[in-house]
Short mmCIF file of N, CA and C in Angstrom, two decimals:
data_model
loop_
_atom_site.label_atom_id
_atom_site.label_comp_id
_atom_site.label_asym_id
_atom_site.label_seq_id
_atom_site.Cartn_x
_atom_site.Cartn_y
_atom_site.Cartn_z
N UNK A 997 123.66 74.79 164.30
CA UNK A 997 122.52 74.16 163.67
C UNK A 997 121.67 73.48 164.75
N UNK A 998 120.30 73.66 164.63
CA UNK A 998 119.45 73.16 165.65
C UNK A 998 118.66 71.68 165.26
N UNK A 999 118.74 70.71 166.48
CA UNK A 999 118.18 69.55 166.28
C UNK A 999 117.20 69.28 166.06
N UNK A 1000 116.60 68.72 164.99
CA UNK A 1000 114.58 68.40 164.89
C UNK A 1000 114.41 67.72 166.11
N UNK A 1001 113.51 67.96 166.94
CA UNK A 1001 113.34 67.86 168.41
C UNK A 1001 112.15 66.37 168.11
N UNK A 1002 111.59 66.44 166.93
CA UNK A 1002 110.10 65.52 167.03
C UNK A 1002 110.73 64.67 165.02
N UNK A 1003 112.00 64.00 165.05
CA UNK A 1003 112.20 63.79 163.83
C UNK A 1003 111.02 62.52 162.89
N UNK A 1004 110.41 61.33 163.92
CA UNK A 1004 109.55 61.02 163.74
C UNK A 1004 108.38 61.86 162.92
N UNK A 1005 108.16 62.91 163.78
CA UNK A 1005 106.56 63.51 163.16
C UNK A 1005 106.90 64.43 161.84
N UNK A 1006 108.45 64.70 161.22
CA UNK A 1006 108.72 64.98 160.29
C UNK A 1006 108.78 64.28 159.04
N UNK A 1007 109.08 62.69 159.72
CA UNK A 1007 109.58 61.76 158.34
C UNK A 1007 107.71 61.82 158.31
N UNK A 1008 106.91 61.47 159.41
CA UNK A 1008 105.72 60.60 159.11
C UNK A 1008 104.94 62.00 158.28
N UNK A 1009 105.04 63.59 158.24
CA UNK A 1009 104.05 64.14 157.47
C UNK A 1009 104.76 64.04 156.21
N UNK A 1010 106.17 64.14 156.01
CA UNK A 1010 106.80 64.46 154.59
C UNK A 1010 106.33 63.38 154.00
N UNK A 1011 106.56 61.92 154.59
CA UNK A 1011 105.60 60.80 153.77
C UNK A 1011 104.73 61.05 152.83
N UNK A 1012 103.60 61.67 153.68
CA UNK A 1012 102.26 61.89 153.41
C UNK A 1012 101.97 62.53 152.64
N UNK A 1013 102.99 64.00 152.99
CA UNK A 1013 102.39 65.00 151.89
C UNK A 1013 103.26 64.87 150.69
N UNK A 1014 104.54 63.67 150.28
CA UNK A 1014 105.55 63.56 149.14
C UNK A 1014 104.56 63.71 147.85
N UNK A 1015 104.84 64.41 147.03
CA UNK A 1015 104.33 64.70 145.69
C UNK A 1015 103.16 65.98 145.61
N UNK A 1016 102.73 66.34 146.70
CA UNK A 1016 101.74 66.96 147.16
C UNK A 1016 101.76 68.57 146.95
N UNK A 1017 100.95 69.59 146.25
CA UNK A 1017 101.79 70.98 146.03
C UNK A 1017 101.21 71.16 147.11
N UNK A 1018 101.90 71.86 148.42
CA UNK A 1018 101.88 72.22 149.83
C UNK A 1018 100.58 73.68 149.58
N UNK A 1019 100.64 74.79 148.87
CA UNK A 1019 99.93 75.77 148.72
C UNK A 1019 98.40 75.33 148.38
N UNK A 1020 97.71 74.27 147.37
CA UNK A 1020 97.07 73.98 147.60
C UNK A 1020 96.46 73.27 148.55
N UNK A 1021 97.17 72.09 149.01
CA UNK A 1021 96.56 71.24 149.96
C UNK A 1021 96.64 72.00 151.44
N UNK A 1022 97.51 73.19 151.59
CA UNK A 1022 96.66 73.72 152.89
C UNK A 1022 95.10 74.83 152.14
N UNK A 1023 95.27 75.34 151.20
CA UNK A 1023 93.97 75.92 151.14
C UNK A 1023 92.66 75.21 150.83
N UNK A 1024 92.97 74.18 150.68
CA UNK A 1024 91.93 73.14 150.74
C UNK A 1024 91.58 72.35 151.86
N UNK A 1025 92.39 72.53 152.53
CA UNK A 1025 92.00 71.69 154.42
C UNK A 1025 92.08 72.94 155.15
N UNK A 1026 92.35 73.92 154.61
CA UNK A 1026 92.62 74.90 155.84
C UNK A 1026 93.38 74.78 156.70
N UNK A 1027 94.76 74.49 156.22
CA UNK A 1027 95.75 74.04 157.53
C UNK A 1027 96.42 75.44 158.09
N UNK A 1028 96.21 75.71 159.44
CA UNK A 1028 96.74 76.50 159.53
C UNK A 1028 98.07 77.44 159.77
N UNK A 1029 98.49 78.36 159.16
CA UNK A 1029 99.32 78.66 158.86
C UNK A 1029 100.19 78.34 157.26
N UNK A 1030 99.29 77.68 156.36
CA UNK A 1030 99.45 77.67 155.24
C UNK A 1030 100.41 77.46 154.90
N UNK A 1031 101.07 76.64 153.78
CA UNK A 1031 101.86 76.49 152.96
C UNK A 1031 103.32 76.30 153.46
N UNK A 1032 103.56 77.66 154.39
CA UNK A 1032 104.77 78.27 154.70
C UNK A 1032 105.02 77.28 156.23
N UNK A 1033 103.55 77.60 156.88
CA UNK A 1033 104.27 76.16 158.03
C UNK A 1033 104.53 74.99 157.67
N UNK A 1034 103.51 74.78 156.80
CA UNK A 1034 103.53 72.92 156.75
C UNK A 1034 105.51 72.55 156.07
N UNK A 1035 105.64 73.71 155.15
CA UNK A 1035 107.20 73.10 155.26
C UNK A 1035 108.05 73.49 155.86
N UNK A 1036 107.80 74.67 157.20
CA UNK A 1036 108.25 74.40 158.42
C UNK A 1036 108.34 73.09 159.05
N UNK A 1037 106.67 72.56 158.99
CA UNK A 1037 106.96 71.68 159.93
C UNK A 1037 107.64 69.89 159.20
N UNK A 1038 107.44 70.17 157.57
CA UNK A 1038 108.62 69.31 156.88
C UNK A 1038 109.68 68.86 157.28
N UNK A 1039 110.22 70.31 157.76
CA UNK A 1039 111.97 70.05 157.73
C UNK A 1039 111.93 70.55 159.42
N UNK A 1040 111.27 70.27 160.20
CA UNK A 1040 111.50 70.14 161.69
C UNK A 1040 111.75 71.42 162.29
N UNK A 1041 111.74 72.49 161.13
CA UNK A 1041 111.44 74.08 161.89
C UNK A 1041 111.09 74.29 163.50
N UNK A 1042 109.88 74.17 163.13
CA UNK A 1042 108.73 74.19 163.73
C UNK A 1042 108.29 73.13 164.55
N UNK A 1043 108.08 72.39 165.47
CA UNK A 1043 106.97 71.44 166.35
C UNK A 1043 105.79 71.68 165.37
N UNK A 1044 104.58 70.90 165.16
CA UNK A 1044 103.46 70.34 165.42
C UNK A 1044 102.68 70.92 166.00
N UNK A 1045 101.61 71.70 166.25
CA UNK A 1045 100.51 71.74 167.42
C UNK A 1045 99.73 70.67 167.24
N UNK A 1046 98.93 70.69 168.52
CA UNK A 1046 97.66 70.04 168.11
C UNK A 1046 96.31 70.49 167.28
N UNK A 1047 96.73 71.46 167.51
CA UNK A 1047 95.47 72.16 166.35
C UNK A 1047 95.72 71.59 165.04
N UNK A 1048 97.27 72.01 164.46
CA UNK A 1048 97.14 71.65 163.22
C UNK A 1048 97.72 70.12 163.15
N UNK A 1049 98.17 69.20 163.90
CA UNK A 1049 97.71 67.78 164.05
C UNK A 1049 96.94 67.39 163.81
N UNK A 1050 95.60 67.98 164.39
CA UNK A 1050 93.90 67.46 163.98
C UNK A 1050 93.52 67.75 162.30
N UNK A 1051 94.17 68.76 162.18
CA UNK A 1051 94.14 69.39 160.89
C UNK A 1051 94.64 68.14 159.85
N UNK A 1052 95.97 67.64 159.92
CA UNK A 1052 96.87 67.18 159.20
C UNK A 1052 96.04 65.92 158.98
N UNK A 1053 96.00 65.27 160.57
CA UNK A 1053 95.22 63.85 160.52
C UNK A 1053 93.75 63.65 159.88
N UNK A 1054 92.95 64.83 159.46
CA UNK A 1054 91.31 64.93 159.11
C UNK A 1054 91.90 64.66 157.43
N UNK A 1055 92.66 65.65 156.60
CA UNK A 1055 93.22 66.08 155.61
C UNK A 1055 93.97 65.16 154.98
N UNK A 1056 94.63 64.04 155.86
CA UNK A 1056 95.06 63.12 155.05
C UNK A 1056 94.67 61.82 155.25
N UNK A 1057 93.34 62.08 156.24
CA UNK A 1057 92.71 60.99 156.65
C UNK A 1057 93.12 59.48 157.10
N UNK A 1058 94.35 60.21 158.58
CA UNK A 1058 95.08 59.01 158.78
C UNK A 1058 94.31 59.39 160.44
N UNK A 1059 94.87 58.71 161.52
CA UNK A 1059 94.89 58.82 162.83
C UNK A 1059 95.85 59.56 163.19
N UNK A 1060 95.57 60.81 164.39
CA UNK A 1060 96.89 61.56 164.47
C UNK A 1060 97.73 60.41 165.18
N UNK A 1061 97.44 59.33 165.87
CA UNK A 1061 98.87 58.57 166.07
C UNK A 1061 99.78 58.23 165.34
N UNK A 1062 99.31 58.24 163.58
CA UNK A 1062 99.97 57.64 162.51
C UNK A 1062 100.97 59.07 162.54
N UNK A 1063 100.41 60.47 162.54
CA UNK A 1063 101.36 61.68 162.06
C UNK A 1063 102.56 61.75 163.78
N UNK A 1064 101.72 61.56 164.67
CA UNK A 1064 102.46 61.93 165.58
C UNK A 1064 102.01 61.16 167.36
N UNK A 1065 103.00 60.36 167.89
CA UNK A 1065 102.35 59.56 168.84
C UNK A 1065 102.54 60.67 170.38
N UNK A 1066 102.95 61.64 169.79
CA UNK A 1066 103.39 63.24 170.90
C UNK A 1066 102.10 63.75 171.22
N UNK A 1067 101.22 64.31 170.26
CA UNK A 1067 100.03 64.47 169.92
C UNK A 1067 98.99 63.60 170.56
N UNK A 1068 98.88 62.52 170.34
CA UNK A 1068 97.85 61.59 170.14
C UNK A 1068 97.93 61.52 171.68
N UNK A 1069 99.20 61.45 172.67
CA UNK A 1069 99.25 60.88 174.03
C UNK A 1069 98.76 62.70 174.54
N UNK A 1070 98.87 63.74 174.14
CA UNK A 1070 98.40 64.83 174.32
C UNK A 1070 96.86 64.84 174.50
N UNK A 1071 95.89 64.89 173.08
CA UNK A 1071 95.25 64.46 172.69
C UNK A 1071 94.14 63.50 173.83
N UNK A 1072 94.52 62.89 174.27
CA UNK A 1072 94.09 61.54 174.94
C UNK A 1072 94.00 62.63 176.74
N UNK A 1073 95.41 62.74 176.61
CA UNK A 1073 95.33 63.34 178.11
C UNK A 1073 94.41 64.36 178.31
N UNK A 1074 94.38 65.16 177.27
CA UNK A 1074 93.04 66.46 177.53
C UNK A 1074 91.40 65.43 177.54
N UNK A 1075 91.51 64.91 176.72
CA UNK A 1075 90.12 63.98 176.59
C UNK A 1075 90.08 63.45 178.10
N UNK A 1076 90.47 63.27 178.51
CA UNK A 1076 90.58 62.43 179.77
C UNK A 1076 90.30 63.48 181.24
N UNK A 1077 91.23 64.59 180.75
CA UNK A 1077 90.94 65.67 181.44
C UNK A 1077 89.85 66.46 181.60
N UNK A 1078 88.72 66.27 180.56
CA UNK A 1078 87.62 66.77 180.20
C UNK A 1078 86.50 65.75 180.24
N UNK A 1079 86.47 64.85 180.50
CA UNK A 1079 85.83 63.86 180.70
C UNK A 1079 84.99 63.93 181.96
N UNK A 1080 83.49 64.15 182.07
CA UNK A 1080 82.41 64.67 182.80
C UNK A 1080 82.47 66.23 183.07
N UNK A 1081 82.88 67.00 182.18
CA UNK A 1081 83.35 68.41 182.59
C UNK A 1081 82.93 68.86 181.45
N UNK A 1082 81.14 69.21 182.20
CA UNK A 1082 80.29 70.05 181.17
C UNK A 1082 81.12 71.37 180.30
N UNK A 1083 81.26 71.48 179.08
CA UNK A 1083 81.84 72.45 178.68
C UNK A 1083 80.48 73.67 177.98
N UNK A 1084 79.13 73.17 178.27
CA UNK A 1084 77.59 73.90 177.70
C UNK A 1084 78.42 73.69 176.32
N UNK A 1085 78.62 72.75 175.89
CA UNK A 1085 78.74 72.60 174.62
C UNK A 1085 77.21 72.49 173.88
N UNK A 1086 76.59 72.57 172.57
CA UNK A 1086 75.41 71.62 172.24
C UNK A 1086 75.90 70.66 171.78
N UNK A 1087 75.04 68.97 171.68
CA UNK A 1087 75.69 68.00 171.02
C UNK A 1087 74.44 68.22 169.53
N UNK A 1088 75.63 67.74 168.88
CA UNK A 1088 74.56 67.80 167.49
C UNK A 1088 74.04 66.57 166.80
N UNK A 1089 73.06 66.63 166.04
CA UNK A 1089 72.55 65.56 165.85
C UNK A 1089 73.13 65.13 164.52
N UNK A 1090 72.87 64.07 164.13
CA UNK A 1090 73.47 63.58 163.42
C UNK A 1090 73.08 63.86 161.97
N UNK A 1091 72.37 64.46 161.68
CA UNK A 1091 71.72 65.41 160.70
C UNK A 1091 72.61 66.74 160.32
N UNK A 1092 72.51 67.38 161.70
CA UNK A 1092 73.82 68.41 162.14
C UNK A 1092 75.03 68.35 161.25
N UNK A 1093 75.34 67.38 161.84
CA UNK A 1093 76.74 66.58 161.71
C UNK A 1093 76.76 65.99 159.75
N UNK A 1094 75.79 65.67 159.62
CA UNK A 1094 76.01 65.26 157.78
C UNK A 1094 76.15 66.79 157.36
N UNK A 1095 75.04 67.64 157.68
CA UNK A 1095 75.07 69.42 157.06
C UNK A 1095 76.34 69.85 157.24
N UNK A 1096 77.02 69.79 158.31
CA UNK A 1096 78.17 70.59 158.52
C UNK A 1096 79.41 69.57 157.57
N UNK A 1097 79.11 68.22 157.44
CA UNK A 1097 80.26 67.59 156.25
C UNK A 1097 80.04 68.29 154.83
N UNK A 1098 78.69 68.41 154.57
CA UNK A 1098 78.24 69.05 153.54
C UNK A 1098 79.02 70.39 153.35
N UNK A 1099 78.55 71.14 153.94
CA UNK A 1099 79.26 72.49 154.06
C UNK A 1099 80.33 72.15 154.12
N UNK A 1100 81.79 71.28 154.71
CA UNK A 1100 83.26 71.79 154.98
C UNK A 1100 83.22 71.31 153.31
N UNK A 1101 82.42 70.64 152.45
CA UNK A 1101 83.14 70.14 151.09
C UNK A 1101 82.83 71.49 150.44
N UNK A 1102 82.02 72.42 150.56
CA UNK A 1102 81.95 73.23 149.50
C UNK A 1102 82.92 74.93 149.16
N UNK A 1103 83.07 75.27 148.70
CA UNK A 1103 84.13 76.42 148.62
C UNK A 1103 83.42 77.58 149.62
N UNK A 1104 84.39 78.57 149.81
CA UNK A 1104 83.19 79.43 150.63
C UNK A 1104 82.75 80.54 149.94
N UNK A 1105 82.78 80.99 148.39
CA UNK A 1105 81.21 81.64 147.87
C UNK A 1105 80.44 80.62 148.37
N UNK A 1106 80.40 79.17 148.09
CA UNK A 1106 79.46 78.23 147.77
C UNK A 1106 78.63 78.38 149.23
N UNK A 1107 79.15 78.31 150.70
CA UNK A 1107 79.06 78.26 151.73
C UNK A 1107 78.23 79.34 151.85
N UNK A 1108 78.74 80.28 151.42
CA UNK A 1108 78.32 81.71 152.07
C UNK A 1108 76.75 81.78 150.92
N UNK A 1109 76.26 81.33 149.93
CA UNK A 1109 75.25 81.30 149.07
C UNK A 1109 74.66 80.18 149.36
N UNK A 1110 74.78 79.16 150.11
CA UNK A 1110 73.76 77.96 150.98
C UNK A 1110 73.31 78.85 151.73
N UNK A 1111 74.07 79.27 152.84
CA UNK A 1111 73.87 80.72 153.76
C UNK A 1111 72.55 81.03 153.58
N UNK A 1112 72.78 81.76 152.74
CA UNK A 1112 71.98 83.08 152.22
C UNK A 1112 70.58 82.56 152.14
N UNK A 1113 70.36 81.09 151.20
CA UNK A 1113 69.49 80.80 150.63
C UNK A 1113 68.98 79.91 151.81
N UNK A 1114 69.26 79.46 152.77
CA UNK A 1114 68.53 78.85 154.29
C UNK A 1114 68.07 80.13 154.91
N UNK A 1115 68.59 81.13 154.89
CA UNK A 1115 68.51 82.61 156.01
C UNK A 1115 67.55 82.75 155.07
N UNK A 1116 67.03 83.13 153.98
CA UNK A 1116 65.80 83.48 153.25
C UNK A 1116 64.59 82.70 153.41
N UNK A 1117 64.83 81.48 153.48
CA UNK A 1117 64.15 80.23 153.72
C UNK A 1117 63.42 80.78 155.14
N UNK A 1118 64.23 80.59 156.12
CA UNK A 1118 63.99 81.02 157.34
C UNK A 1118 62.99 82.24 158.06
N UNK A 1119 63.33 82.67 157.02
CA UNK A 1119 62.84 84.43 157.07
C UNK A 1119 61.51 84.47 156.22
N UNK A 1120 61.47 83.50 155.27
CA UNK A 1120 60.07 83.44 154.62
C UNK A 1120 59.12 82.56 155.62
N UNK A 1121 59.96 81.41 156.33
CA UNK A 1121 58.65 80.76 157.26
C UNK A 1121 58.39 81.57 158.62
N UNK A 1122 59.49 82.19 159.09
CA UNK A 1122 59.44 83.38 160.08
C UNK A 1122 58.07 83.95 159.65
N UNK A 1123 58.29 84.64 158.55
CA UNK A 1123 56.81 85.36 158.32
C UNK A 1123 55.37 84.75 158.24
N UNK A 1124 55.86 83.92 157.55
CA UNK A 1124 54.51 82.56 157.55
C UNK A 1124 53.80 82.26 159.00
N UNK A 1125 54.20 82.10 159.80
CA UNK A 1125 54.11 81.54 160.95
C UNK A 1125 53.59 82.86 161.80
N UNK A 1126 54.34 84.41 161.83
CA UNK A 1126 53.26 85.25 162.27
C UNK A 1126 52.57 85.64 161.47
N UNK A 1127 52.15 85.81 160.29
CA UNK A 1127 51.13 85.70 160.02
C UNK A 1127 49.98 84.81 159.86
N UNK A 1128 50.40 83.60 160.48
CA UNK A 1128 49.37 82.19 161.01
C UNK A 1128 49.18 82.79 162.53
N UNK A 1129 49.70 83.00 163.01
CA UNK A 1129 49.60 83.77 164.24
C UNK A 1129 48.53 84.77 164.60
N UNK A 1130 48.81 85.62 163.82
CA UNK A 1130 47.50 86.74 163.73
C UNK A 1130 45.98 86.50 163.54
N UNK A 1131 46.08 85.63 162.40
CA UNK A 1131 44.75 85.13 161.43
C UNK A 1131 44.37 84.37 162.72
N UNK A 1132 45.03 83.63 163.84
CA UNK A 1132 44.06 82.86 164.51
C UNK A 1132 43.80 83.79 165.92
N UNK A 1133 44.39 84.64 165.91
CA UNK A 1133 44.39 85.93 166.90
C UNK A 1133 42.65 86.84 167.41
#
């Protein structure tokens, strides 16, 4: 029988997710690996990534130090490591940043039919604009 290597970051998600049906609440945060990891990582299967750390901590809206202080000193060290080390990221504005909260709340028909209806939007002032173009041509 093999030892839970991280037994901390087991008691602190089972906490969290106690009462919780595991199949929904990953298809609703998108945790990855669904259902089947998260009670991997329940019963100490599995380690933690940090991917789905960030995941866990957004989803149950704690600090990943609260799920895992393995993580968080991880976490910190890459931040640190990346720190003045242009990645040509864009930064977004804070407008950006409300649209894209907007969007993670909605289902994805819902997503994919905002989509649609901005890309039309777009495509109607696209045209607008050369044909303001021409007329002053």
């Amino acid at each position: 029988m093999s030892t839970i290597k991280h037994p901390e970051e087991v008691a602190a998600l089972s906490e969290r997710l106690r009462g919780k049906k595991l199949a929904k609440f990953a298809r609703d945060h998108r945790i990855p690996g669904g259902a089947a990891m998260i009670y991997q990582h329940m019963v100490g299967k599995r380690p933690i990534s940090l991917t789905t750390g960030l995941a866990y901590a957004r989803a149950l809206d704690c600090a990943l130090n609260d799920l895992s202080p393995r993580l968080a000193l991880e976490a910190e060290e890459m931040r640190r490591a990346l720190t003045g080390v242009d990645l040509g990221v864009r930064q977004l504005s804070h407008r950006d940043q409300a649209y894209l909260q907007l969007l993670d709340g909605l289902t994805e028909s819902q997503r994919e039919e905002e989509f649609r209806r901005l890309w039309d939007a777009k495509q109607h002032n696209d045209a607008l604009i050369s044909e303001l173009i021409k007329q002053r041509a």
